[in-house]
Amino acid sequence: MLGKPKAMALALILICSMQRAAWAAAPPNLKSNRIEISYVQPSNPAHQPIYEALQQRRVLERFKGYLSPLRLPRTLILKTAGCDGESNAWYEDSEHAVTVCYEYIHEVLRNAPEVTTAAGVTRQDAIIGPTIEVFLHEIGHAIFDLLKVPILGREEDAADHVASYLMLHLDKDIARQTVDGVAFMYAHEMQSESPGLKHFADVHGVSAQRFYNLLCLAYGQDPKLFADLVEKKYLPESRGEDCHFEYTQVDYAFRQLIHPYIDQAQVKKVQPKKLLRPARN
Ligand SMILES: [Zn+2]
């Protein structure tokens, strides 16, 4: 007969293994090439140039190709749309759709500096980075939902981690460019964020935390490419010294939970890294 603690431990082990088995059972009908795209005609004429520029640069087609190796149980829709004045982006689980608002892209364009900043961020960095990031962050939410990925901690932090991890796996020059651009965006947001307690109650981290988290993962993944982040004190040394472990933790979670759903034959076919390379114009 088992003592009470032993019986409890056994019950816990059984529950844990049942949960693990439930998760380990992959969702049915997994297939690659399950992305559909839509540029929704804006009702606000001010968004027309953005609508046209996104199509001209084939932004959604690129993400469709980039995500084509992901084996999903159903179609995921990526769309750009007018959002009645709301500068935002989201994943809607009832529609299995990621929406990025023209208002959000408009804000990115408005905030991008005309001339290269003292920190070396170009106008192109400040546009490309946040544009790639917003899609990857929302795609992170979509992956969690569609693949039923278990999440420890806040989902918004986890979606940020997915976005950062994927950005850091682009070609090195693009990874650097996107990190610089997204860091610029967070730094810009920090200036306009009032320091009220309300911000800390939000489901998202405050901009300063998101800024440091991104820099830490970048430095943790490639301390040579991102050495200047610590040298120039954008990332405090006290945080930087353990960033390798923070990156390793995210890398482990991604490999365990998401990597098994990536069709490697399709990866070779489409070379996803190249697809998010900005057009030369
Ligand atoms: Zn989010």
mmCIF file of C-alpha atoms and ligand atoms in Angstrom:
data_model
loop_
_atom_site.group_PDB
_atom_site.id
_atom_site.type_symbol
_atom_site.label_atom_id
_atom_site.label_comp_id
_atom_site.label_asym_id
_atom_site.label_seq_id
_atom_site.Cartn_x
_atom_site.Cartn_y
_atom_site.Cartn_z
ATOM 1 C CA MET A 1 0.000 0.000 0.000
ATOM 2 C CA LEU A 2 1.335 3.401 -0.870
ATOM 3 C CA GLY A 3 1.716 6.108 1.728
ATOM 4 C CA LYS A 4 -0.284 9.287 1.048
ATOM 5 C CA PRO A 5 2.677 11.332 -0.305
ATOM 6 C CA LYS A 6 3.690 8.472 -2.588
ATOM 7 C CA ALA A 7 0.135 8.018 -3.832
ATOM 8 C CA MET A 8 -0.096 11.741 -4.529
ATOM 9 C CA ALA A 9 3.209 11.691 -6.366
ATOM 10 C CA LEU A 10 2.054 8.752 -8.469
ATOM 11 C CA ALA A 11 -1.217 10.527 -9.255
ATOM 12 C CA LEU A 12 0.692 13.611 -10.296
ATOM 13 C CA ILE A 13 2.999 11.597 -12.512
ATOM 14 C CA LEU A 14 -0.028 9.934 -14.094
ATOM 15 C CA ILE A 15 -1.737 13.292 -14.674
ATOM 16 C CA CYS A 16 1.460 14.724 -16.106
ATOM 17 C CA SER A 17 1.979 11.802 -18.450
ATOM 18 C CA MET A 18 -1.674 11.969 -19.548
ATOM 19 C CA GLN A 19 -1.295 15.672 -20.290
ATOM 20 C CA ARG A 20 1.923 15.028 -22.108
ATOM 21 C CA ALA A 21 0.289 12.288 -24.145
ATOM 22 C CA ALA A 22 -2.622 14.586 -24.944
ATOM 23 C CA TRP A 23 -0.283 17.283 -26.151
ATOM 24 C CA ALA A 24 2.091 14.882 -27.870
ATOM 25 C CA ALA A 25 -0.781 13.710 -30.056
ATOM 26 C CA ALA A 26 -0.309 16.037 -33.018
ATOM 27 C CA PRO A 27 -3.412 17.832 -34.311
ATOM 28 C CA PRO A 28 -4.975 15.871 -37.207
ATOM 29 C CA ASN A 29 -4.709 16.716 -40.930
ATOM 30 C CA LEU A 30 -1.406 18.531 -40.682
ATOM 31 C CA LYS A 31 -0.308 19.900 -44.025
ATOM 32 C CA SER A 32 2.195 22.415 -45.302
ATOM 33 C CA ASN A 33 1.206 25.177 -47.758
ATOM 34 C CA ARG A 34 -1.803 26.228 -45.707
ATOM 35 C CA ILE A 35 -1.534 30.000 -45.889
ATOM 36 C CA GLU A 36 -4.039 32.215 -47.691
ATOM 37 C CA ILE A 37 -3.594 35.938 -48.124
ATOM 38 C CA SER A 38 -5.791 38.956 -48.691
ATOM 39 C CA TYR A 39 -5.099 42.655 -49.209
ATOM 40 C CA VAL A 40 -8.438 44.148 -48.198
ATOM 41 C CA GLN A 41 -9.306 47.324 -50.127
ATOM 42 C CA PRO A 42 -9.099 50.225 -47.640
ATOM 43 C CA SER A 43 -12.125 52.461 -47.166
ATOM 44 C CA ASN A 44 -9.906 55.360 -46.052
ATOM 45 C CA PRO A 45 -8.327 56.928 -49.197
ATOM 46 C CA ALA A 46 -5.284 57.899 -47.106
ATOM 47 C CA HIS A 47 -4.436 54.204 -46.878
ATOM 48 C CA GLN A 48 -4.477 53.656 -50.635
ATOM 49 C CA PRO A 49 -0.710 54.258 -51.092
ATOM 50 C CA ILE A 50 0.047 51.773 -48.279
ATOM 51 C CA TYR A 51 -2.328 49.210 -49.792
ATOM 52 C CA GLU A 52 -0.595 49.594 -53.151
ATOM 53 C CA ALA A 53 2.949 49.593 -51.756
ATOM 54 C CA LEU A 54 2.329 46.397 -49.770
ATOM 55 C CA GLN A 55 1.046 44.677 -52.911
ATOM 56 C CA GLN A 56 3.834 46.023 -55.066
ATOM 57 C CA ARG A 57 6.377 44.651 -52.591
ATOM 58 C CA ARG A 58 4.430 41.385 -52.446
ATOM 59 C CA VAL A 59 4.575 41.474 -48.640
ATOM 60 C CA LEU A 60 1.804 38.920 -48.059
ATOM 61 C CA GLU A 61 3.036 36.653 -50.863
ATOM 62 C CA ARG A 62 6.443 36.610 -49.173
ATOM 63 C CA PHE A 63 4.953 35.650 -45.796
ATOM 64 C CA LYS A 64 2.860 33.000 -47.530
ATOM 65 C CA GLY A 65 6.044 31.481 -48.976
ATOM 66 C CA TYR A 66 7.964 31.970 -45.728
ATOM 67 C CA LEU A 67 5.291 30.107 -43.749
ATOM 68 C CA SER A 68 4.607 27.448 -46.371
ATOM 69 C CA PRO A 69 6.773 24.814 -44.572
ATOM 70 C CA LEU A 70 4.630 25.122 -41.430
ATOM 71 C CA ARG A 71 2.385 22.048 -41.159
ATOM 72 C CA LEU A 72 -0.992 23.263 -39.932
ATOM 73 C CA PRO A 73 -4.309 21.513 -39.225
ATOM 74 C CA ARG A 74 -6.257 24.170 -41.156
ATOM 75 C CA THR A 75 -5.812 27.242 -43.344
ATOM 76 C CA LEU A 76 -4.304 30.344 -41.757
ATOM 77 C CA ILE A 77 -5.314 33.635 -43.360
ATOM 78 C CA LEU A 78 -2.961 36.608 -43.425
ATOM 79 C CA LYS A 79 -4.539 39.907 -44.289
ATOM 80 C CA THR A 80 -3.957 43.625 -44.331
ATOM 81 C CA ALA A 81 -7.030 45.764 -43.751
ATOM 82 C CA GLY A 82 -8.336 49.143 -42.660
ATOM 83 C CA CYS A 83 -9.364 49.026 -38.989
ATOM 84 C CA ASP A 84 -11.598 52.101 -38.580
ATOM 85 C CA GLY A 85 -8.790 54.247 -37.246
ATOM 86 C CA GLU A 86 -7.295 51.670 -34.877
ATOM 87 C CA SER A 87 -3.544 51.267 -35.203
ATOM 88 C CA ASN A 88 -3.276 47.615 -34.318
ATOM 89 C CA ALA A 89 -2.794 44.005 -35.399
ATOM 90 C CA TRP A 90 -4.267 40.777 -34.051
ATOM 91 C CA TYR A 91 -4.918 37.087 -34.505
ATOM 92 C CA GLU A 92 -8.586 36.115 -34.479
ATOM 93 C CA ASP A 93 -8.936 32.500 -33.436
ATOM 94 C CA SER A 94 -12.556 32.145 -34.581
ATOM 95 C CA GLU A 95 -11.465 33.010 -38.138
ATOM 96 C CA HIS A 96 -7.903 31.654 -37.957
ATOM 97 C CA ALA A 97 -6.812 34.976 -39.380
ATOM 98 C CA VAL A 98 -3.995 37.429 -38.729
ATOM 99 C CA THR A 99 -4.918 41.040 -39.494
ATOM 100 C CA VAL A 100 -2.403 43.856 -39.728
ATOM 101 C CA CYS A 101 -4.101 47.257 -39.989
ATOM 102 C CA TYR A 102 -3.115 49.868 -42.565
ATOM 103 C CA GLU A 103 -3.239 52.264 -39.625
ATOM 104 C CA TYR A 104 -0.404 50.324 -37.977
ATOM 105 C CA ILE A 105 1.761 50.449 -41.108
ATOM 106 C CA HIS A 106 0.927 54.143 -41.413
ATOM 107 C CA GLU A 107 2.194 54.693 -37.873
ATOM 108 C CA VAL A 108 5.393 52.754 -38.622
ATOM 109 C CA LEU A 109 6.007 54.963 -41.674
ATOM 110 C CA ARG A 110 5.240 58.132 -39.720
ATOM 111 C CA ASN A 111 7.630 57.212 -36.890
ATOM 112 C CA ALA A 112 10.515 56.113 -39.143
ATOM 113 C CA PRO A 113 13.326 58.703 -39.118
ATOM 114 C CA GLU A 114 14.019 60.646 -42.325
ATOM 115 C CA VAL A 115 17.756 60.429 -41.736
ATOM 116 C CA THR A 116 19.847 57.709 -40.105
ATOM 117 C CA THR A 117 19.821 58.059 -36.314
ATOM 118 C CA ALA A 118 22.877 58.493 -34.090
ATOM 119 C CA ALA A 119 22.501 54.812 -33.199
ATOM 120 C CA GLY A 120 22.786 53.946 -36.917
ATOM 121 C CA VAL A 121 19.127 53.048 -37.541
ATOM 122 C CA THR A 122 18.148 53.841 -41.126
ATOM 123 C CA ARG A 123 14.667 54.769 -42.321
ATOM 124 C CA GLN A 124 14.502 51.407 -44.064
ATOM 125 C CA ASP A 125 15.444 49.541 -40.827
ATOM 126 C CA ALA A 126 12.692 51.405 -38.959
ATOM 127 C CA ILE A 127 10.121 50.373 -41.580
ATOM 128 C CA ILE A 128 11.236 46.826 -42.394
ATOM 129 C CA GLY A 129 11.840 45.782 -38.761
ATOM 130 C CA PRO A 130 8.445 46.629 -37.231
ATOM 131 C CA THR A 131 6.607 45.406 -40.351
ATOM 132 C CA ILE A 132 8.249 41.982 -40.183
ATOM 133 C CA GLU A 133 7.888 41.900 -36.396
ATOM 134 C CA VAL A 134 4.168 42.631 -36.304
ATOM 135 C CA PHE A 135 3.401 39.768 -38.676
ATOM 136 C CA LEU A 136 5.702 37.346 -36.847
ATOM 137 C CA HIS A 137 4.255 38.283 -33.444
ATOM 138 C CA GLU A 138 0.668 37.658 -34.611
ATOM 139 C CA ILE A 139 1.773 34.500 -36.417
ATOM 140 C CA GLY A 140 3.175 33.428 -33.043
ATOM 141 C CA HIS A 141 -0.332 33.683 -31.545
ATOM 142 C CA ALA A 142 -1.703 31.749 -34.534
ATOM 143 C CA ILE A 143 0.862 28.968 -34.076
ATOM 144 C CA PHE A 144 0.013 28.661 -30.371
ATOM 145 C CA ASP A 145 -3.666 28.342 -31.195
ATOM 146 C CA LEU A 146 -3.546 26.115 -34.272
ATOM 147 C CA LEU A 147 -0.903 23.743 -32.945
ATOM 148 C CA LYS A 148 -2.173 23.892 -29.356
ATOM 149 C CA VAL A 149 1.275 24.821 -28.098
ATOM 150 C CA PRO A 150 1.402 24.866 -24.279
ATOM 151 C CA ILE A 151 2.537 28.220 -22.888
ATOM 152 C CA LEU A 152 4.159 28.851 -19.530
ATOM 153 C CA GLY A 153 3.995 32.526 -18.673
ATOM 154 C CA ARG A 154 2.276 35.296 -20.520
ATOM 155 C CA GLU A 155 1.184 34.618 -24.081
ATOM 156 C CA GLU A 156 2.232 38.109 -25.194
ATOM 157 C CA ASP A 157 5.778 37.488 -23.991
ATOM 158 C CA ALA A 158 5.767 34.112 -25.739
ATOM 159 C CA ALA A 159 4.560 35.714 -29.003
ATOM 160 C CA ASP A 160 7.362 38.284 -28.679
ATOM 161 C CA HIS A 161 9.815 35.431 -28.219
ATOM 162 C CA VAL A 162 8.576 33.640 -31.324
ATOM 163 C CA ALA A 163 8.871 36.862 -33.346
ATOM 164 C CA SER A 164 12.378 37.581 -32.034
ATOM 165 C CA TYR A 165 13.508 33.987 -32.568
ATOM 166 C CA LEU A 166 12.279 33.937 -36.168
ATOM 167 C CA MET A 167 13.833 37.354 -36.895
ATOM 168 C CA LEU A 168 17.148 36.116 -35.528
ATOM 169 C CA HIS A 169 17.015 33.168 -37.935
ATOM 170 C CA LEU A 170 16.795 35.329 -41.025
ATOM 171 C CA ASP A 171 20.050 35.983 -42.905
ATOM 172 C CA LYS A 172 22.446 37.788 -40.574
ATOM 173 C CA ASP A 173 22.211 41.173 -42.279
ATOM 174 C CA ILE A 174 18.405 41.089 -42.249
ATOM 175 C CA ALA A 175 18.363 39.843 -38.658
ATOM 176 C CA ARG A 176 20.499 42.814 -37.672
ATOM 177 C CA GLN A 177 18.355 45.212 -39.664
ATOM 178 C CA THR A 178 15.079 43.973 -38.186
ATOM 179 C CA VAL A 179 16.410 43.956 -34.607
ATOM 180 C CA ASP A 180 17.641 47.539 -35.054
ATOM 181 C CA GLY A 181 14.305 48.608 -36.524
ATOM 182 C CA VAL A 182 12.196 46.968 -33.817
ATOM 183 C CA ALA A 183 14.476 48.299 -31.057
ATOM 184 C CA PHE A 184 13.998 51.770 -32.557
ATOM 185 C CA MET A 185 10.216 51.288 -32.441
ATOM 186 C CA TYR A 186 10.231 50.247 -28.780
ATOM 187 C CA ALA A 187 12.582 53.112 -27.891
ATOM 188 C CA HIS A 188 10.216 55.499 -29.650
ATOM 189 C CA GLU A 189 7.215 54.051 -27.787
ATOM 190 C CA MET A 190 9.034 54.394 -24.477
ATOM 191 C CA GLN A 191 9.197 58.157 -24.950
ATOM 192 C CA SER A 192 5.449 58.471 -25.426
ATOM 193 C CA GLU A 193 4.434 55.965 -22.728
ATOM 194 C CA SER A 194 3.339 57.593 -19.506
ATOM 195 C CA PRO A 195 4.798 55.798 -16.518
ATOM 196 C CA GLY A 196 1.379 55.039 -14.981
ATOM 197 C CA LEU A 197 0.676 51.748 -13.234
ATOM 198 C CA LYS A 198 -1.932 50.979 -15.897
ATOM 199 C CA HIS A 199 0.812 50.028 -18.345
ATOM 200 C CA PHE A 200 2.059 47.353 -15.996
ATOM 201 C CA ALA A 201 -1.420 45.853 -15.827
ATOM 202 C CA ASP A 202 -1.497 45.352 -19.589
ATOM 203 C CA VAL A 203 -1.161 41.869 -21.072
ATOM 204 C CA HIS A 204 1.862 43.137 -23.014
ATOM 205 C CA GLY A 205 5.154 44.002 -21.362
ATOM 206 C CA VAL A 206 5.906 47.729 -21.259
ATOM 207 C CA SER A 207 7.954 48.953 -24.220
ATOM 208 C CA ALA A 208 11.160 49.187 -22.191
ATOM 209 C CA GLN A 209 10.873 45.517 -21.199
ATOM 210 C CA ARG A 210 10.140 44.456 -24.762
ATOM 211 C CA PHE A 211 13.148 46.511 -25.897
ATOM 212 C CA TYR A 212 15.512 44.833 -23.435
ATOM 213 C CA ASN A 213 14.053 41.361 -24.014
ATOM 214 C CA LEU A 214 14.655 41.675 -27.758
ATOM 215 C CA LEU A 215 18.190 42.987 -27.311
ATOM 216 C CA CYS A 216 18.951 40.228 -24.822
ATOM 217 C CA LEU A 217 17.795 37.441 -27.149
ATOM 218 C CA ALA A 218 19.767 38.980 -30.024
ATOM 219 C CA TYR A 219 22.930 39.315 -27.952
ATOM 220 C CA GLY A 220 22.365 35.863 -26.452
ATOM 221 C CA GLN A 221 22.100 34.285 -29.898
ATOM 222 C CA ASP A 222 25.041 36.064 -31.511
ATOM 223 C CA PRO A 223 27.274 38.016 -29.106
ATOM 224 C CA LYS A 224 29.617 38.970 -31.964
ATOM 225 C CA LEU A 225 27.043 40.377 -34.372
ATOM 226 C CA PHE A 226 25.323 42.221 -31.523
ATOM 227 C CA ALA A 227 28.440 43.021 -29.443
ATOM 228 C CA ASP A 228 27.849 46.753 -29.786
ATOM 229 C CA LEU A 229 24.540 46.487 -27.907
ATOM 230 C CA VAL A 230 26.533 45.924 -24.712
ATOM 231 C CA GLU A 231 29.596 47.972 -25.714
ATOM 232 C CA LYS A 232 27.429 51.030 -26.351
ATOM 233 C CA LYS A 233 25.378 50.278 -23.221
ATOM 234 C CA TYR A 234 22.013 49.845 -24.963
ATOM 235 C CA LEU A 235 21.855 46.561 -23.056
ATOM 236 C CA PRO A 236 23.234 46.692 -19.486
ATOM 237 C CA GLU A 237 26.149 44.331 -18.907
ATOM 238 C CA SER A 238 24.345 42.911 -15.872
ATOM 239 C CA ARG A 239 21.550 41.620 -18.146
ATOM 240 C CA GLY A 240 23.830 40.795 -21.055
ATOM 241 C CA GLU A 241 25.990 38.310 -19.195
ATOM 242 C CA ASP A 242 23.167 35.756 -18.913
ATOM 243 C CA CYS A 243 21.458 36.404 -22.240
ATOM 244 C CA HIS A 244 22.978 33.278 -23.712
ATOM 245 C CA PHE A 245 20.881 31.267 -21.236
ATOM 246 C CA GLU A 246 17.757 33.255 -22.049
ATOM 247 C CA TYR A 247 18.281 32.588 -25.746
ATOM 248 C CA THR A 248 18.999 28.888 -25.102
ATOM 249 C CA GLN A 249 15.724 28.602 -23.186
ATOM 250 C CA VAL A 250 13.723 30.045 -26.080
ATOM 251 C CA ASP A 251 15.665 27.930 -28.573
ATOM 252 C CA TYR A 252 14.879 24.778 -26.585
ATOM 253 C CA ALA A 253 11.156 25.609 -26.365
ATOM 254 C CA PHE A 254 10.975 26.379 -30.085
ATOM 255 C CA ARG A 255 12.751 23.149 -31.015
ATOM 256 C CA GLN A 256 10.535 21.099 -28.729
ATOM 257 C CA LEU A 257 7.192 22.692 -29.503
ATOM 258 C CA ILE A 258 7.234 24.210 -32.981
ATOM 259 C CA HIS A 259 10.145 22.801 -34.967
ATOM 260 C CA PRO A 260 8.484 19.345 -35.316
ATOM 261 C CA TYR A 261 5.754 21.074 -37.356
ATOM 262 C CA ILE A 262 8.137 22.518 -39.930
ATOM 263 C CA ASP A 263 8.393 20.527 -43.163
ATOM 264 C CA GLN A 264 12.135 20.485 -43.840
ATOM 265 C CA ALA A 265 11.761 19.406 -47.500
ATOM 266 C CA GLN A 266 9.578 22.477 -48.073
ATOM 267 C CA VAL A 267 12.118 24.651 -46.221
ATOM 268 C CA LYS A 268 14.790 23.591 -48.719
ATOM 269 C CA LYS A 269 12.422 24.239 -51.590
ATOM 270 C CA VAL A 270 11.435 27.793 -50.667
ATOM 271 C CA GLN A 271 14.495 29.021 -48.736
ATOM 272 C CA PRO A 272 12.277 30.953 -46.308
ATOM 273 C CA LYS A 273 15.120 33.131 -45.039
ATOM 274 C CA LYS A 274 15.402 34.866 -48.405
ATOM 275 C CA LEU A 275 11.704 35.573 -48.703
ATOM 276 C CA LEU A 276 11.690 38.309 -46.084
ATOM 277 C CA ARG A 277 14.668 40.092 -47.652
ATOM 278 C CA PRO A 278 13.464 43.618 -48.489
ATOM 279 C CA ALA A 279 13.138 44.624 -52.138
ATOM 280 C CA ARG A 280 15.880 46.906 -53.446
ATOM 281 C CA ASN A 281 13.945 50.070 -54.053
HETATM 282 ZN ZN ZN B 1 0.100 39.772 -29.132
#
